[in-house]
Coordinates of C-alpha atoms and ligand atoms in Angstrom, one line a residue:
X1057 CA -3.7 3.6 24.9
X1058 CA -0.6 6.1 25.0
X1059 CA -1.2 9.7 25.5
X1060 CA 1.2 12.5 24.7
X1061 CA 1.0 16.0 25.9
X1062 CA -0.7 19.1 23.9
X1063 CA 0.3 22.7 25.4
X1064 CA -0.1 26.4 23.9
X1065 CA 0.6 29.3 26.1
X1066 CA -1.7 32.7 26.4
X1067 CA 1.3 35.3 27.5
X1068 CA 0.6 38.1 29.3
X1069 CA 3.8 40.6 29.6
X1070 CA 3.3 44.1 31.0
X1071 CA 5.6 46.5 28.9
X1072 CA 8.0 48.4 29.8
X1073 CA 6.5 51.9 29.4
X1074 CA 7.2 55.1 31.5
X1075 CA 2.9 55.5 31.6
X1076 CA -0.2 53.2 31.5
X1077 CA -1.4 52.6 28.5
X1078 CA -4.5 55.5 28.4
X1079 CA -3.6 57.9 31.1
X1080 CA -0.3 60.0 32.2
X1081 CA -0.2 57.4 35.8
X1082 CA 3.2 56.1 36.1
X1083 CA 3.8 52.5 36.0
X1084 CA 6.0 51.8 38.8
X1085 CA 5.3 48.3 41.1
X1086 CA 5.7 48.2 44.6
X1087 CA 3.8 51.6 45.2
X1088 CA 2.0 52.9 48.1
X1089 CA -1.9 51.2 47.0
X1090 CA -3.9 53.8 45.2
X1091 CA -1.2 56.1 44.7
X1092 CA -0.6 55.6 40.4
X1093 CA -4.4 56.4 40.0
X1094 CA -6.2 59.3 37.8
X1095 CA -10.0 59.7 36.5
X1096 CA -9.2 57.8 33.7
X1097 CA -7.8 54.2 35.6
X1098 CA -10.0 54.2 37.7
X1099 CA -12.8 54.3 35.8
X1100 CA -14.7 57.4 36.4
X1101 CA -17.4 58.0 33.9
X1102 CA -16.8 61.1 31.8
X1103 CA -13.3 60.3 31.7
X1104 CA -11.3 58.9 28.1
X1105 CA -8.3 57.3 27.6
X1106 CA -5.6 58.4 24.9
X1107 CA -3.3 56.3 23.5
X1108 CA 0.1 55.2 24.3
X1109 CA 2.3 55.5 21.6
X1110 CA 5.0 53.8 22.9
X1111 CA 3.0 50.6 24.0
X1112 CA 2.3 50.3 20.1
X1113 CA 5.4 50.6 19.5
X1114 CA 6.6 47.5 22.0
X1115 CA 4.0 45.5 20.9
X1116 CA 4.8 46.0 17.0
X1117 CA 8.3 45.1 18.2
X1118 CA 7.6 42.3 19.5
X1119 CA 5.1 41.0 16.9
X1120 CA 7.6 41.7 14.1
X1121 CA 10.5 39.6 16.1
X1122 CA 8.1 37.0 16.4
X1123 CA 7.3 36.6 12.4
X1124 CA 4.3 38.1 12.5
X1125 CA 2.0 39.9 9.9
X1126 CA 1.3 43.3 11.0
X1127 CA -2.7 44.7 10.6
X1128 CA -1.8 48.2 9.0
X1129 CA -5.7 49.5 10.8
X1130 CA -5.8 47.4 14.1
X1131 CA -8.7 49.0 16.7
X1132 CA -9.9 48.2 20.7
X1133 CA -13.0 46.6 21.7
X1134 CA -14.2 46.4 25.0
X1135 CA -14.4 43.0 26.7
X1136 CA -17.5 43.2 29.2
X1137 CA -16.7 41.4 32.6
X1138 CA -17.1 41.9 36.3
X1139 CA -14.4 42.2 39.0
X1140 CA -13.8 44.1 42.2
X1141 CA -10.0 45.4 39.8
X1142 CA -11.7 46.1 36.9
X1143 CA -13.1 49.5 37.8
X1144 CA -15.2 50.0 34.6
X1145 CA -16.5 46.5 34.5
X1146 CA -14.7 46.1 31.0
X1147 CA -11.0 45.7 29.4
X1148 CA -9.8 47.3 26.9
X1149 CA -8.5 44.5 24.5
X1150 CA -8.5 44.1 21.2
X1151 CA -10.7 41.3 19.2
X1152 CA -11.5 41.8 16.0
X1153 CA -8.5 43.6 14.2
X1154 CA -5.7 42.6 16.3
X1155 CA -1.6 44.2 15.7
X1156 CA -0.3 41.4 15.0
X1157 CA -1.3 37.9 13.3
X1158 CA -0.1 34.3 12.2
X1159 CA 3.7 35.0 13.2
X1160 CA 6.0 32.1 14.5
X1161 CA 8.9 31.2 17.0
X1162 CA 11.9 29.3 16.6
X1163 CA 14.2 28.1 19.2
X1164 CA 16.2 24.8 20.1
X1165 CA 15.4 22.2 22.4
X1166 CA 16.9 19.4 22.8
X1167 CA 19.7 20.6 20.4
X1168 CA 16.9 20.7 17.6
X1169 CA 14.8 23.1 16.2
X1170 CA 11.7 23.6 17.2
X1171 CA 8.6 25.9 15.9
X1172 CA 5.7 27.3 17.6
X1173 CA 3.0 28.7 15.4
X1174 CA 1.8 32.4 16.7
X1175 CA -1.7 33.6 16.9
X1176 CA -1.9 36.2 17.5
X1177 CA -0.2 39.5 20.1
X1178 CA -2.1 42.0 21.0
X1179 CA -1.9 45.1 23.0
X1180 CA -4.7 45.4 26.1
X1181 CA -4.6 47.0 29.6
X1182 CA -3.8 45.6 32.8
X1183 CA -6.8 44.7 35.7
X1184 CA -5.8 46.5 39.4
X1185 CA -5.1 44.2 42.0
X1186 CA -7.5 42.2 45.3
X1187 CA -5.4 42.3 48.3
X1188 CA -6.4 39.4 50.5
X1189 CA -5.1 39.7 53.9
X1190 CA -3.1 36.8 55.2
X1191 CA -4.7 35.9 58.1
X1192 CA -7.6 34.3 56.2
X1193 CA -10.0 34.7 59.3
X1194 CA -10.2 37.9 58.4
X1195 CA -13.2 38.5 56.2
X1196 CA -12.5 41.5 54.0
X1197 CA -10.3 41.9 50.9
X1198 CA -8.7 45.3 49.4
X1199 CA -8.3 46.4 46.1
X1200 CA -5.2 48.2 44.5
X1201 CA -5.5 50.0 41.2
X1202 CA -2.0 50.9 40.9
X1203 CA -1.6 48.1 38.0
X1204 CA -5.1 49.0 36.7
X1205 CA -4.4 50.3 32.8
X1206 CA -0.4 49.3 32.8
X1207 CA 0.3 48.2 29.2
X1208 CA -0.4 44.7 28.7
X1209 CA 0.5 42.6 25.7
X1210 CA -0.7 39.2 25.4
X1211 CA 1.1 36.4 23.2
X1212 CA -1.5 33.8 22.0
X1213 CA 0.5 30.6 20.5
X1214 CA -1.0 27.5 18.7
X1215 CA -1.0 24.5 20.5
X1216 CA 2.4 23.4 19.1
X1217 CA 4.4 21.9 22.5
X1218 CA 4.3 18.5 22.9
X1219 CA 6.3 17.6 25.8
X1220 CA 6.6 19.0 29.2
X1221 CA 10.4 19.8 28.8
X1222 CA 10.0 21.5 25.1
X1223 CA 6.9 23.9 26.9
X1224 CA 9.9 24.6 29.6
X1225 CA 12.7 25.8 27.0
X1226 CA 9.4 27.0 24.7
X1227 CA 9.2 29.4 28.3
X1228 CA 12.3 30.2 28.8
X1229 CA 13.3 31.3 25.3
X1230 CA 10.1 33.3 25.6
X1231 CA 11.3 35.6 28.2
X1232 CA 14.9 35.3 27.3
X1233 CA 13.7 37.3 23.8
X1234 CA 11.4 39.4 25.2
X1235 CA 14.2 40.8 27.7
X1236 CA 16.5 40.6 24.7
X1237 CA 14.3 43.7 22.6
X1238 CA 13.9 45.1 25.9
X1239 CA 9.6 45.4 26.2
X1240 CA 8.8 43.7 29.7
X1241 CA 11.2 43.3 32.3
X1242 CA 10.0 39.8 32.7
X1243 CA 9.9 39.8 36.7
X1244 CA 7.7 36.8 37.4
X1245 CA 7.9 37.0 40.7
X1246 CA 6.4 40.2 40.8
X1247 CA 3.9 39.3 37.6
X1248 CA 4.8 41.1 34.9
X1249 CA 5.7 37.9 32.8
X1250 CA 2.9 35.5 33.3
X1251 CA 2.3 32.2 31.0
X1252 CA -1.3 31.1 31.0
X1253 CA -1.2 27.4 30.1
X1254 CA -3.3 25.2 27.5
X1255 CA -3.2 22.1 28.2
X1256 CA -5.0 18.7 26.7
X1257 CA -3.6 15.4 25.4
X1258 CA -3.3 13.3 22.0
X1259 CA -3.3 9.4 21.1
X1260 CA 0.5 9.1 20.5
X1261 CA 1.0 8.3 17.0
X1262 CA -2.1 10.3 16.4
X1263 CA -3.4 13.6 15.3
X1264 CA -6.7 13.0 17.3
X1265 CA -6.3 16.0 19.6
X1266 CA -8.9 15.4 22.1
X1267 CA -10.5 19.3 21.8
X1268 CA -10.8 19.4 25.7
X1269 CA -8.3 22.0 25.9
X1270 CA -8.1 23.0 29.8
X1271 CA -6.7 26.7 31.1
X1272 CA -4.5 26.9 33.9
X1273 CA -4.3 30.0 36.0
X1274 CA -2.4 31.0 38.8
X1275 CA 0.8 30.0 38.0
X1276 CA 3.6 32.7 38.9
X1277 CA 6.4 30.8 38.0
X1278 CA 7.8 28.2 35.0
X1279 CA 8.1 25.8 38.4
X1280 CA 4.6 26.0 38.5
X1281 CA 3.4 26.4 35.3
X1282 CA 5.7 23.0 34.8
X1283 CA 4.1 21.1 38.0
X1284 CA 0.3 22.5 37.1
X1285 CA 1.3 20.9 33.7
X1286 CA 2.6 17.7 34.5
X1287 CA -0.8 17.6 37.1
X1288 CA -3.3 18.4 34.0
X1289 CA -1.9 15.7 31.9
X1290 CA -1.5 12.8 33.6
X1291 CA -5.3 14.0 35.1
X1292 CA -6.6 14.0 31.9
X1293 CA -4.4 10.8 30.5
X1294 CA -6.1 9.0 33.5
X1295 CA -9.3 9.9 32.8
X1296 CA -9.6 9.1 28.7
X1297 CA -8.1 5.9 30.1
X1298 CA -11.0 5.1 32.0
X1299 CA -13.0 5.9 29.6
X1300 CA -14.3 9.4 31.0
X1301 CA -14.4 12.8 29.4
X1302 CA -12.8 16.0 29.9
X1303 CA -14.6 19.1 30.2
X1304 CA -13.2 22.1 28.8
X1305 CA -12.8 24.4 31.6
X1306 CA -10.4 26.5 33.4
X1307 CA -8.6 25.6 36.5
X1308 CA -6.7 27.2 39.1
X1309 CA -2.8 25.7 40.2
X1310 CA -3.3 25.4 44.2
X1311 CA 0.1 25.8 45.8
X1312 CA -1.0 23.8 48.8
X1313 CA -2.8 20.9 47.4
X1314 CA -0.4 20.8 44.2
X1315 CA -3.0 20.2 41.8
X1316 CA -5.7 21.9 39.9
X1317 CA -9.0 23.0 40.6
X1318 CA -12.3 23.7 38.7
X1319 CA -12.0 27.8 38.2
X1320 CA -14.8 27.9 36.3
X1321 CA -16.9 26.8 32.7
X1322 CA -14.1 28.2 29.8
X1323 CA -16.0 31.4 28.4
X1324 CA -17.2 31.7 24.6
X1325 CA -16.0 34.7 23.2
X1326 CA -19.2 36.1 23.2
X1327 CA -20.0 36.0 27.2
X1328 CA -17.4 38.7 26.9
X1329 CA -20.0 40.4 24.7
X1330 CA -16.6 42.3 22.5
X1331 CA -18.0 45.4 21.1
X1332 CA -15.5 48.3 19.3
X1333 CA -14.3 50.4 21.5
X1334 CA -16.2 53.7 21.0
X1335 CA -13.5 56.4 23.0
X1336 CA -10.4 55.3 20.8
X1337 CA -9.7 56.0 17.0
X1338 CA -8.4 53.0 14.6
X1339 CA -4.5 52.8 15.5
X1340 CA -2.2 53.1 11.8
X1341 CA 0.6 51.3 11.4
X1342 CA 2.7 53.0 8.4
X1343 CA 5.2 50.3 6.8
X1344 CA 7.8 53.0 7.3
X1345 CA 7.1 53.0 11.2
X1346 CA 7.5 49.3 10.7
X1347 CA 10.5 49.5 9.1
X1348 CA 11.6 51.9 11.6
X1349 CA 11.0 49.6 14.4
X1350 CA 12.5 46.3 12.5
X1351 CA 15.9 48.6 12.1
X1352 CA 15.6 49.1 16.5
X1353 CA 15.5 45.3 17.3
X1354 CA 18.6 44.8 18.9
X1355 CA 21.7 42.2 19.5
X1356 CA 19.3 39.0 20.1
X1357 CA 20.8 36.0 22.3
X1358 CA 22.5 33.8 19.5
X1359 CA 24.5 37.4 18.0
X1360 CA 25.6 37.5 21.5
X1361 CA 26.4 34.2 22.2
X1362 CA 28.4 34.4 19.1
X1363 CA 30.0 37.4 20.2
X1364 CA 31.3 36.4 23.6
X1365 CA 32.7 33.4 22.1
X1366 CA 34.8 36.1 19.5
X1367 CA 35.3 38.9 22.1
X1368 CA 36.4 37.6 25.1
X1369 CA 37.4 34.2 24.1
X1370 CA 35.2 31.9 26.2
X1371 CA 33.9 28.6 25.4
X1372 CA 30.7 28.6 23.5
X1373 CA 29.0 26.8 27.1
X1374 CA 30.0 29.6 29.5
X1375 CA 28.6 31.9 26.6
X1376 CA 25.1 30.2 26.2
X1377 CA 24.6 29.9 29.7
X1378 CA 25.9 34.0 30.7
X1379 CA 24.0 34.5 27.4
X1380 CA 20.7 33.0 28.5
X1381 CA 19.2 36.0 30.8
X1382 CA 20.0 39.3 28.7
X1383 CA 20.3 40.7 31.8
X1384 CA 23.5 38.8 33.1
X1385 CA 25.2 39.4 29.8
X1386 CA 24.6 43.1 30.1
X1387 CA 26.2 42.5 33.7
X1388 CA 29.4 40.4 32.1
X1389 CA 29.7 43.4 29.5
X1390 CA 29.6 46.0 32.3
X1391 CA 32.6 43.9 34.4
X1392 CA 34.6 43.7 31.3
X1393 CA 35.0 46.8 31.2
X1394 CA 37.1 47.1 34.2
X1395 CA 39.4 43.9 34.1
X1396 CA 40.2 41.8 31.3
X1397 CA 40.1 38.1 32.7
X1398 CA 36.8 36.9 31.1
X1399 CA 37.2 33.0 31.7
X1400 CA 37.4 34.3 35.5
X1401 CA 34.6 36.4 35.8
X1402 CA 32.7 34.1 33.5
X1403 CA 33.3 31.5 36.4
X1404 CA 32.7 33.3 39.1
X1405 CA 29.6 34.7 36.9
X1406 CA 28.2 31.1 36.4
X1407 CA 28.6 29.6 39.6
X1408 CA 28.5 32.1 42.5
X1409 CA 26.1 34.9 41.0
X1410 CA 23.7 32.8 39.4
X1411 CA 23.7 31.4 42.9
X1412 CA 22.8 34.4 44.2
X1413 CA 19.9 34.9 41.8
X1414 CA 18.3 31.8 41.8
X1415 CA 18.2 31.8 45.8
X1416 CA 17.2 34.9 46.0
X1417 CA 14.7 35.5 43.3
X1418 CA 16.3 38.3 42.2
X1419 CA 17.4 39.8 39.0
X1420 CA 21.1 41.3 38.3
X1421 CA 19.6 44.6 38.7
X1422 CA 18.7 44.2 42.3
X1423 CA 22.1 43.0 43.4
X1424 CA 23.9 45.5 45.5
X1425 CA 27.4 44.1 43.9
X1426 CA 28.5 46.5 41.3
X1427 CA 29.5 44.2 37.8
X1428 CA 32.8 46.9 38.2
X1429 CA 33.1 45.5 41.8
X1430 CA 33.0 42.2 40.9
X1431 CA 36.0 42.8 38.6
X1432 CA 37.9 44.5 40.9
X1433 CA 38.1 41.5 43.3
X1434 CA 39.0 39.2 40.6
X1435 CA 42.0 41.8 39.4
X1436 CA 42.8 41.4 43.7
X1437 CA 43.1 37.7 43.2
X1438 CA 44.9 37.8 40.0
X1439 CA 47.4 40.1 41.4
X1440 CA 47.9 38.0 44.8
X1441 CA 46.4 40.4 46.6
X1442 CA 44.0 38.1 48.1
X1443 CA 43.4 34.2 48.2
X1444 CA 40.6 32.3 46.1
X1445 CA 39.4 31.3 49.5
X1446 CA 39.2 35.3 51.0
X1447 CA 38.0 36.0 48.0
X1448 CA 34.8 33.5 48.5
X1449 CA 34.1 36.0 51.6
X1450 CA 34.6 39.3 50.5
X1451 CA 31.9 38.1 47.5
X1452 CA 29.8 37.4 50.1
X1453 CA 30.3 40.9 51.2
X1454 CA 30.0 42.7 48.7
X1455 CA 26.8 41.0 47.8
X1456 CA 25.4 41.7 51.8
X1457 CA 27.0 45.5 51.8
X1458 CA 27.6 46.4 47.7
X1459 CA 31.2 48.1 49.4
X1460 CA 33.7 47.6 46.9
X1461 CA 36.4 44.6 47.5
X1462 CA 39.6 47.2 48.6
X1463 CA 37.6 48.3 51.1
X1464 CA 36.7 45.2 52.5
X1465 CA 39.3 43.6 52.7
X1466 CA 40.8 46.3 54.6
X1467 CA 38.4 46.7 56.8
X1468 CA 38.5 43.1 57.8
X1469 CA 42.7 42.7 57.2
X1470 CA 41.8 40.2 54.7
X1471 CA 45.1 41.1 52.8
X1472 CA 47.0 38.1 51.5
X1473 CA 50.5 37.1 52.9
X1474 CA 52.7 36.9 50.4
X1475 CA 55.6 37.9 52.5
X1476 CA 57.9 35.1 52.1
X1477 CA 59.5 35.8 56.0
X1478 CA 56.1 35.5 57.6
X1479 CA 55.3 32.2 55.6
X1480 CA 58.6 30.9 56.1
X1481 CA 58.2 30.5 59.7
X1482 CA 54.5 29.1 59.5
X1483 CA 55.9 26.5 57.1
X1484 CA 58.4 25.7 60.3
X1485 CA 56.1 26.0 63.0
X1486 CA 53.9 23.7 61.3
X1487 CA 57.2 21.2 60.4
X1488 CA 58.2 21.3 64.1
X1489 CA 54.8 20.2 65.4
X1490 CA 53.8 17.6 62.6
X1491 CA 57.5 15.6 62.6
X1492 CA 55.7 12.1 61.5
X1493 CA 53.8 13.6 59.1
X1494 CA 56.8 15.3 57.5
X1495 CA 58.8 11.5 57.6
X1496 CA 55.8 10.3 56.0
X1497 CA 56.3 12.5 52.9
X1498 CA 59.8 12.0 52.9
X1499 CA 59.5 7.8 52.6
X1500 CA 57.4 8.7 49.9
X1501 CA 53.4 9.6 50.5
X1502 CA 53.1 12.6 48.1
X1503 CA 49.7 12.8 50.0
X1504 CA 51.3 14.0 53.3
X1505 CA 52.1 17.3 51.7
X1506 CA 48.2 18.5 51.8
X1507 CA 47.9 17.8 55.4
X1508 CA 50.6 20.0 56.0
X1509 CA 50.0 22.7 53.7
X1510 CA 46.0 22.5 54.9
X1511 CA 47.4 23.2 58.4
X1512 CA 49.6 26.2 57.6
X1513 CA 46.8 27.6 55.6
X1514 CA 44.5 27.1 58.7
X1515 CA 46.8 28.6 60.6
X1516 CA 47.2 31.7 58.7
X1517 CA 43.2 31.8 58.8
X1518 CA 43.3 31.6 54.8
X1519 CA 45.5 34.1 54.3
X1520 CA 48.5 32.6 53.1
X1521 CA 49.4 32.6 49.5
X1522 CA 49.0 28.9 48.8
X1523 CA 51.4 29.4 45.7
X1524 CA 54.2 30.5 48.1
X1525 CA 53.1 28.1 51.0
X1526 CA 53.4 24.9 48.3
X1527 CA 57.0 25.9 47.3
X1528 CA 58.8 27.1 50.6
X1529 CA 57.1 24.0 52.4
X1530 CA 58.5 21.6 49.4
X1531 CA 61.9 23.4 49.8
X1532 CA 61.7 22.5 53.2
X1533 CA 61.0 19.5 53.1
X1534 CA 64.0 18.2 50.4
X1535 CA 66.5 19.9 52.6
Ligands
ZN830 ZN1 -4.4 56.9 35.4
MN831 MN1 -5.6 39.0 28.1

């Protein structure tokens, strides 16, 4: 019997407020521990949250650019659990009259389009943080509530995927629009994006869903939420192949071992024991505020895409791909600004600075190259100021030091020689000491001519203008 995956994602996005979500603490990551704390996150009794407006707002952005209907009186309940980062020993969630409901998302995979059905989004706060130290010998753990009460919205899709490589695009067209109307910044690898798999399998050529569905946590990036995936089903394919049954259940990802583990029994709703929320009012959602917020969703990816195709000219490739993180197209936009060659930034864009961000981790934001940097060193090539091949290094510089290129390359004499005197007399040096070589291209090999030219250019240590070199050295060698 064939099996074919089953997957729904629970999305948890932290939003991109200036406060937490019920107190005046600032949500800022990578704090001092403890520091973001009042009365009210950390759970002192006595104290009572007030509402962020703002995080509403996000969350009814979201919900209405993800199709979905909008509960005019949503509320918060409290959902009763205990851990060492939840100081009051509850959340603050919402259960029974949820923001937003039954919305959808459409994206391509594949080149065809593909629709995952939408549960539900709702707005809830964030749990602190257990330190555990690194030396595991050590037998204590530490707790950080700086993340304790940061607006959290969580995306609750049906279980629509059903292939490992549609969940992946499913993923990244997920964070790709959430950066787009600007509510999380979608840093992973610091955890304020995180997909919470569902995983179980189906006959193929069935609809008999076997109801086992089996959570995944721990996964911090779409590498492992794809590796915990492709674990979980061929685990569970295995097993309904023997003839055994799945409980339903929720596992951890461990990195080490690279599989999952039994976490724990999946919780009922009601071990969470969801009761209203009795120090918050019913939240109102006017259909003018609605309105208001449908007329603030901004330039989405395929307007853009569309756009750099128009704007700048570029192929409609290089303007899906610098299209794909809203992030790097805000970076492209920026270097346009400063020097119009947008097929050569939109190279050096795609290869060398995605480079740089998928090696790194990093998002365009962190790099220490100025966008208006970057365009200056591409104007220094274009002008013959400096070679394709210094150019490689002063990219790396800039990246390493964020200096600007002019500076650079005068600090390090990097300046190209286009002084036809001063090539002139590599082209003969290199002529006098390579005589067979020269006889060679003379009787006829065309492919002598790189040899030579590669050893002028290694001579000049990369500096000479190629363009020049190639056409004094031909002159040269004709006379
Ligand atoms: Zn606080
Ligand atoms: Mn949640």
């Amino acid at each position: 019997m064939e099996f074919e995956p089953v997957i729904g994602f629970e999305i948890h996005a932290e939003l991109k407020t200036q406060t937490k979500v019920f107190c005046g603490c600032k949500v800022d990551f990578g704090q001092a521990p403890n520091t973001n704390v009042c009365p009210v996150c950390l759970g002192m009794p006595g104290s009572l949250p007030v509402l962020n407006r703002q995080a509403v707002e996000l969350v009814l952005r979201t919900a209405l650019a993800m199709n979905c209907s909008i509960t005019e009186k949503s509320a918060f309940d409290r959902k009763n659990y205990y851990y060492p980062d939840l100081p009051k020993n509850y959340q603050i969630s919402e259960q029974y009259a949820i923001i937003g409901v039954g919305g959808f998302v459409d994206f391509a995979h594949d080149g065809a389009p593909r629709r995952v059905r939408i549960n539900n989004i709702h707005l809830e706060e964030d749990a602190g943080k257990n330190i555990h130290p690194e030396n595991t010998a050590e037998d204590y753990s530490l707790v950080d509530l700086n993340r304790a009460g940061t607006p959290l919205m969580e995306i609750v899709t049906e279980p629509d995927l059903r292939s490992l490589d549609e969940a992946e695009s499913f993923m990244k067209h997920i964070k790709n629009l959430l950066e787009y109307i600007d509510v999380c910044d979608c840093r992973m690898q610091e955890g304020s994006l995180r997909f919470e798999l569902n995983v179980s399998v189906k006959e193929k050529g069935t609809d008999a869903i076997r109801p086992a569905y089996v959570e995944v946590k721990n996964v911090a990036s779409m590498k492992t939420v794809m590796a915990a995936a492709r674990y979980e089903v061929k685990r569970q394919t295995k097993a309904y192949q023997k003839g055994e049954t799945i409980e339903k259940e929720t596992r951890l990802w461990d990195e080490v071992a690279n599989c999952t583990r039994t976490m724990r029994s999946k919780e009922a709703a009601k071990d969470y024991r969801y009761f209203p929320e009795p120090d918050l009012v019913e939240v109102h959602i006017a259909p003018e505020w609605q309105e208001d917020v449908r007329q603030s969703i901004p330039e989405l990816q395929p307007a853009k895409e569309q756009r750099f195709i128009e704007q700048y000219g570029l192929p409609k490739y290089d303007a899906a791909v610098l299209t794909q993180s809203k992030a790097v197209a805000d970076y492209f936009d920026e270097a346009m600004a400063r020097h119009k060659n947008p097929k050569a930034l939109s190279n050096w864009m795609m290869t060398d600075v995605l480079r740089v961000l998928g090696d790194e981790g990093i998002e365009p934001a962190d790099l220490k190259m100025r966008p208006d940097h970057l365009a200056a060193m591409i104007a220094m090539i274009d002008d013959g100021r400096i070679s394709g091949k210094i150019a490689k290094e002063v990219f790396t510089e800039m990246i390493a030091s964020g200096k600007p290129p002019e500076a650079i390359v005068e600090e390090k004499g990097w300046v190209q020689i286009s002084d036809t005197g001063a090539i002139e007399s590599l082209v003969d040096d290199v002529m006098a000491a390579h005589p067979d070589v020269c006889d060679d291209y003379r009787g006829g090999k065309k492919k002598a001519l790189g040899r030579l030219v590669g050893e002028i250019m290694k001579r000049s240590q990369g500096k000479a203008n190629p363009a020049l070199v190639n056409q004094l050295l031909a002159q040269k060698l004709s006379e």
